GROMACS .gro file of C-alpha atoms in nm:
model
  221
    1UNK     CA    1 -11.951   7.401  -0.990
    2UNK     CA    2 -11.817   7.046  -0.982
    3UNK     CA    3 -11.921   6.829  -0.695
    4UNK     CA    4 -11.655   6.692  -0.457
    5UNK     CA    5 -11.742   6.337  -0.570
    6UNK     CA    6 -11.685   6.427  -0.938
    7UNK     CA    7 -11.351   6.593  -0.858
    8UNK     CA    8 -11.239   6.292  -0.660
    9UNK     CA    9 -11.338   6.067  -0.952
   10UNK     CA   10 -11.126   6.269  -1.195
   11UNK     CA   11 -10.826   6.253  -0.960
   12UNK     CA   12 -10.870   5.876  -0.928
   13UNK     CA   13 -10.885   5.829  -1.306
   14UNK     CA   14 -10.571   6.042  -1.347
   15UNK     CA   15 -10.381   5.834  -1.091
   16UNK     CA   16 -10.492   5.510  -1.257
   17UNK     CA   17 -10.377   5.642  -1.596
   18UNK     CA   18 -10.036   5.746  -1.466
   19UNK     CA   19  -9.991   5.408  -1.299
   20UNK     CA   20 -10.083   5.219  -1.615
   21UNK     CA   21  -9.851   5.416  -1.847
   22UNK     CA   22  -9.524   5.232  -1.755
   23UNK     CA   23  -9.698   4.895  -1.793
   24UNK     CA   24  -9.836   4.995  -2.135
   25UNK     CA   25  -9.496   5.122  -2.245
   26UNK     CA   26  -9.336   4.796  -2.138
   27UNK     CA   27  -9.603   4.597  -2.321
   28UNK     CA   28  -9.530   4.789  -2.641
   29UNK     CA   29  -9.157   4.701  -2.626
   30UNK     CA   30  -9.055   4.410  -2.848
   31UNK     CA   31  -9.060   4.104  -2.626
   32UNK     CA   32  -8.769   3.926  -2.801
   33UNK     CA   33  -8.533   4.211  -2.714
   34UNK     CA   34  -8.320   4.098  -2.420
   35UNK     CA   35  -8.391   4.292  -2.100
   36UNK     CA   36  -8.194   4.311  -1.775
   37UNK     CA   37  -8.246   3.984  -1.590
   38UNK     CA   38  -8.311   3.775  -1.902
   39UNK     CA   39  -8.092   3.465  -1.929
   40UNK     CA   40  -8.039   3.293  -2.265
   41UNK     CA   41  -7.885   2.946  -2.305
   42UNK     CA   42  -7.772   2.823  -2.649
   43UNK     CA   43  -7.635   2.503  -2.799
   44UNK     CA   44  -7.457   2.558  -3.128
   45UNK     CA   45  -7.287   2.397  -3.422
   46UNK     CA   46  -7.058   2.587  -3.657
   47UNK     CA   47  -6.846   2.567  -3.968
   48UNK     CA   48  -6.524   2.767  -3.971
   49UNK     CA   49  -6.314   2.904  -4.256
   50UNK     CA   50  -5.939   2.963  -4.235
   51UNK     CA   51  -5.890   2.688  -4.141
   52UNK     CA   52  -6.172   2.473  -4.277
   53UNK     CA   53  -6.308   2.303  -3.967
   54UNK     CA   54  -6.624   2.216  -3.774
   55UNK     CA   55  -6.711   2.293  -3.415
   56UNK     CA   56  -6.973   2.259  -3.144
   57UNK     CA   57  -7.031   2.456  -2.828
   58UNK     CA   58  -7.260   2.616  -2.573
   59UNK     CA   59  -7.310   2.977  -2.462
   60UNK     CA   60  -7.500   3.173  -2.200
   61UNK     CA   61  -7.590   3.545  -2.196
   62UNK     CA   62  -7.738   3.749  -1.908
   63UNK     CA   63  -7.900   4.086  -1.965
   64UNK     CA   64  -7.738   4.341  -1.731
   65UNK     CA   65  -7.834   4.702  -1.804
   66UNK     CA   66  -8.033   4.909  -2.051
   67UNK     CA   67  -7.824   5.141  -2.268
   68UNK     CA   68  -8.024   5.363  -2.503
   69UNK     CA   69  -8.273   5.154  -2.701
   70UNK     CA   70  -8.089   4.829  -2.631
   71UNK     CA   71  -7.944   4.611  -2.355
   72UNK     CA   72  -7.589   4.519  -2.256
   73UNK     CA   73  -7.535   4.156  -2.160
   74UNK     CA   74  -7.250   3.954  -2.011
   75UNK     CA   75  -7.194   3.589  -2.087
   76UNK     CA   76  -6.961   3.301  -2.153
   77UNK     CA   77  -6.915   3.031  -2.414
   78UNK     CA   78  -6.713   2.715  -2.464
   79UNK     CA   79  -6.631   2.568  -2.808
   80UNK     CA   80  -6.451   2.263  -2.944
   81UNK     CA   81  -6.312   2.297  -3.297
   82UNK     CA   82  -6.204   1.996  -3.501
   83UNK     CA   83  -5.979   2.050  -3.804
   84UNK     CA   84  -6.167   1.906  -4.103
   85UNK     CA   85  -6.090   1.968  -4.472
   86UNK     CA   86  -5.784   2.177  -4.383
   87UNK     CA   87  -5.630   1.859  -4.239
   88UNK     CA   88  -5.804   1.581  -4.433
   89UNK     CA   89  -5.723   1.701  -4.784
   90UNK     CA   90  -5.343   1.746  -4.728
   91UNK     CA   91  -5.337   1.407  -4.554
   92UNK     CA   92  -5.456   1.244  -4.877
   93UNK     CA   93  -5.153   1.370  -5.070
   94UNK     CA   94  -4.884   1.329  -4.807
   95UNK     CA   95  -4.722   1.054  -4.603
   96UNK     CA   96  -4.781   1.266  -4.294
   97UNK     CA   97  -5.111   1.252  -4.106
   98UNK     CA   98  -5.208   1.565  -3.910
   99UNK     CA   99  -5.485   1.586  -3.652
  100UNK     CA  100  -5.573   1.908  -3.470
  101UNK     CA  101  -5.834   2.009  -3.213
  102UNK     CA  102  -5.886   2.347  -3.044
  103UNK     CA  103  -6.069   2.424  -2.717
  104UNK     CA  104  -6.182   2.782  -2.659
  105UNK     CA  105  -6.335   2.952  -2.357
  106UNK     CA  106  -6.464   3.306  -2.411
  107UNK     CA  107  -6.621   3.581  -2.205
  108UNK     CA  108  -6.892   3.765  -2.400
  109UNK     CA  109  -6.994   4.133  -2.394
  110UNK     CA  110  -7.298   4.190  -2.615
  111UNK     CA  111  -7.529   4.474  -2.709
  112UNK     CA  112  -7.883   4.364  -2.800
  113UNK     CA  113  -8.109   4.574  -3.020
  114UNK     CA  114  -8.398   4.556  -3.267
  115UNK     CA  115  -8.470   4.716  -3.604
  116UNK     CA  116  -8.811   4.879  -3.655
  117UNK     CA  117  -9.021   4.719  -3.931
  118UNK     CA  118  -8.764   4.436  -3.958
  119UNK     CA  119  -8.932   4.151  -3.767
  120UNK     CA  120  -8.871   4.350  -3.448
  121UNK     CA  121  -9.152   4.160  -3.276
  122UNK     CA  122  -8.965   3.830  -3.324
  123UNK     CA  123  -8.593   3.906  -3.360
  124UNK     CA  124  -8.331   4.002  -3.101
  125UNK     CA  125  -8.016   4.123  -3.280
  126UNK     CA  126  -7.678   4.179  -3.118
  127UNK     CA  127  -7.313   4.260  -3.166
  128UNK     CA  128  -7.061   4.082  -2.946
  129UNK     CA  129  -6.698   4.117  -2.831
  130UNK     CA  130  -6.513   3.802  -2.727
  131UNK     CA  131  -6.210   3.757  -2.505
  132UNK     CA  132  -6.066   3.443  -2.351
  133UNK     CA  133  -5.822   3.155  -2.391
  134UNK     CA  134  -5.760   2.898  -2.663
  135UNK     CA  135  -5.590   2.564  -2.605
  136UNK     CA  136  -5.482   2.371  -2.912
  137UNK     CA  137  -5.369   2.011  -2.944
  138UNK     CA  138  -5.209   1.859  -3.251
  139UNK     CA  139  -5.065   1.523  -3.352
  140UNK     CA  140  -4.844   1.459  -3.654
  141UNK     CA  141  -4.769   1.105  -3.764
  142UNK     CA  142  -4.510   1.027  -4.033
  143UNK     CA  143  -4.347   0.699  -4.141
  144UNK     CA  144  -4.029   0.769  -3.939
  145UNK     CA  145  -4.155   0.974  -3.646
  146UNK     CA  146  -4.454   1.098  -3.451
  147UNK     CA  147  -4.499   1.398  -3.224
  148UNK     CA  148  -4.767   1.569  -3.019
  149UNK     CA  149  -4.806   1.937  -2.942
  150UNK     CA  150  -5.004   2.145  -2.698
  151UNK     CA  151  -5.035   2.521  -2.684
  152UNK     CA  152  -5.234   2.783  -2.494
  153UNK     CA  153  -5.272   3.156  -2.561
  154UNK     CA  154  -5.515   3.449  -2.528
  155UNK     CA  155  -5.790   3.462  -2.790
  156UNK     CA  156  -6.007   3.751  -2.913
  157UNK     CA  157  -6.298   3.798  -3.147
  158UNK     CA  158  -6.603   3.994  -3.251
  159UNK     CA  159  -6.929   3.898  -3.414
  160UNK     CA  160  -7.283   3.981  -3.515
  161UNK     CA  161  -7.583   3.758  -3.458
  162UNK     CA  162  -7.952   3.730  -3.388
  163UNK     CA  163  -8.214   3.523  -3.205
  164UNK     CA  164  -8.547   3.451  -3.377
  165UNK     CA  165  -8.853   3.365  -3.166
  166UNK     CA  166  -9.130   3.190  -3.366
  167UNK     CA  167  -9.402   3.353  -3.154
  168UNK     CA  168  -9.440   3.625  -2.892
  169UNK     CA  169  -9.510   3.366  -2.622
  170UNK     CA  170  -9.223   3.130  -2.707
  171UNK     CA  171  -8.919   3.096  -2.481
  172UNK     CA  172  -8.738   2.889  -2.744
  173UNK     CA  173  -8.553   3.044  -3.035
  174UNK     CA  174  -8.323   2.967  -3.326
  175UNK     CA  175  -8.047   3.189  -3.451
  176UNK     CA  176  -7.709   3.241  -3.605
  177UNK     CA  177  -7.385   3.425  -3.540
  178UNK     CA  178  -7.099   3.524  -3.772
  179UNK     CA  179  -6.769   3.594  -3.597
  180UNK     CA  180  -6.400   3.650  -3.653
  181UNK     CA  181  -6.155   3.510  -3.394
  182UNK     CA  182  -5.779   3.527  -3.352
  183UNK     CA  183  -5.518   3.356  -3.138
  184UNK     CA  184  -5.149   3.273  -3.175
  185UNK     CA  185  -4.886   3.102  -2.961
  186UNK     CA  186  -4.619   2.832  -2.938
  187UNK     CA  187  -4.658   2.458  -2.909
  188UNK     CA  188  -4.487   2.252  -2.641
  189UNK     CA  189  -4.383   1.960  -2.863
  190UNK     CA  190  -4.315   1.603  -2.751
  191UNK     CA  191  -4.154   1.345  -2.978
  192UNK     CA  192  -4.325   1.009  -2.917
  193UNK     CA  193  -4.156   0.801  -3.188
  194UNK     CA  194  -3.849   0.820  -3.407
  195UNK     CA  195  -3.606   1.107  -3.450
  196UNK     CA  196  -3.700   1.456  -3.569
  197UNK     CA  197  -3.555   1.807  -3.530
  198UNK     CA  198  -3.832   2.060  -3.463
  199UNK     CA  199  -3.828   2.383  -3.665
  200UNK     CA  200  -3.959   2.725  -3.556
  201UNK     CA  201  -4.249   2.672  -3.801
  202UNK     CA  202  -4.341   2.348  -3.621
  203UNK     CA  203  -4.355   2.525  -3.286
  204UNK     CA  204  -4.560   2.829  -3.391
  205UNK     CA  205  -4.935   2.818  -3.439
  206UNK     CA  206  -5.186   3.083  -3.547
  207UNK     CA  207  -5.565   3.073  -3.566
  208UNK     CA  208  -5.741   3.346  -3.764
  209UNK     CA  209  -6.084   3.220  -3.855
  210UNK     CA  210  -6.422   3.333  -3.980
  211UNK     CA  211  -6.699   3.103  -3.858
  212UNK     CA  212  -7.075   3.089  -3.896
  213UNK     CA  213  -7.264   2.930  -3.608
  214UNK     CA  214  -7.625   2.813  -3.598
  215UNK     CA  215  -7.793   2.739  -3.269
  216UNK     CA  216  -8.100   2.643  -3.071
  217UNK     CA  217  -8.170   2.834  -2.753
  218UNK     CA  218  -8.406   2.895  -2.466
  219UNK     CA  219  -8.471   3.210  -2.262
  220UNK     CA  220  -8.477   3.066  -1.910
  221UNK     CA  221  -8.586   3.391  -1.738
   0.00000   0.00000   0.00000
């Protein structure tokens, strides 16, 4: 027969094992995967196609809830887009000079996940839905006239990206994000010099762009 002391020892070992199991399971999870309570801050630079432009911005994402093998996060971002080749090249072959700048504020809904055997110990991948507002400002200068325009409209987008941590203990990461965004609206135009009759084409603006962003980030919590 087992002694009472031996039975008590077995019960104690069982309790210790059950207590340690959640901690071991958590330790085995890929650390780069965003978890509820994690907060990521990123500074980014991007090049956009359609139109050809450059942009800079900042974004923040907060892990909210686990869903299946991944995590849902909520966040926000702000970007400034400057028309580049799409404006500079036509300006070289025309008497008109066009300058355009867009400001975008987005809310972000992301799902973070990892891929087994694909750098899952260092990479946090995600898909993201974007929704917010775009404000655009444009100036057109010609020999006989000059006008300025401002417009504001809802903006939407979706993308796919990833954060890469160089080591398991690092809070800093690098990454990239490819995204498609769309917005369209009407300018409020103001003639500042000369005489010009605005056309419907002058008043309407549309932004449908594919951009690739690269960023540096830190996981604050």
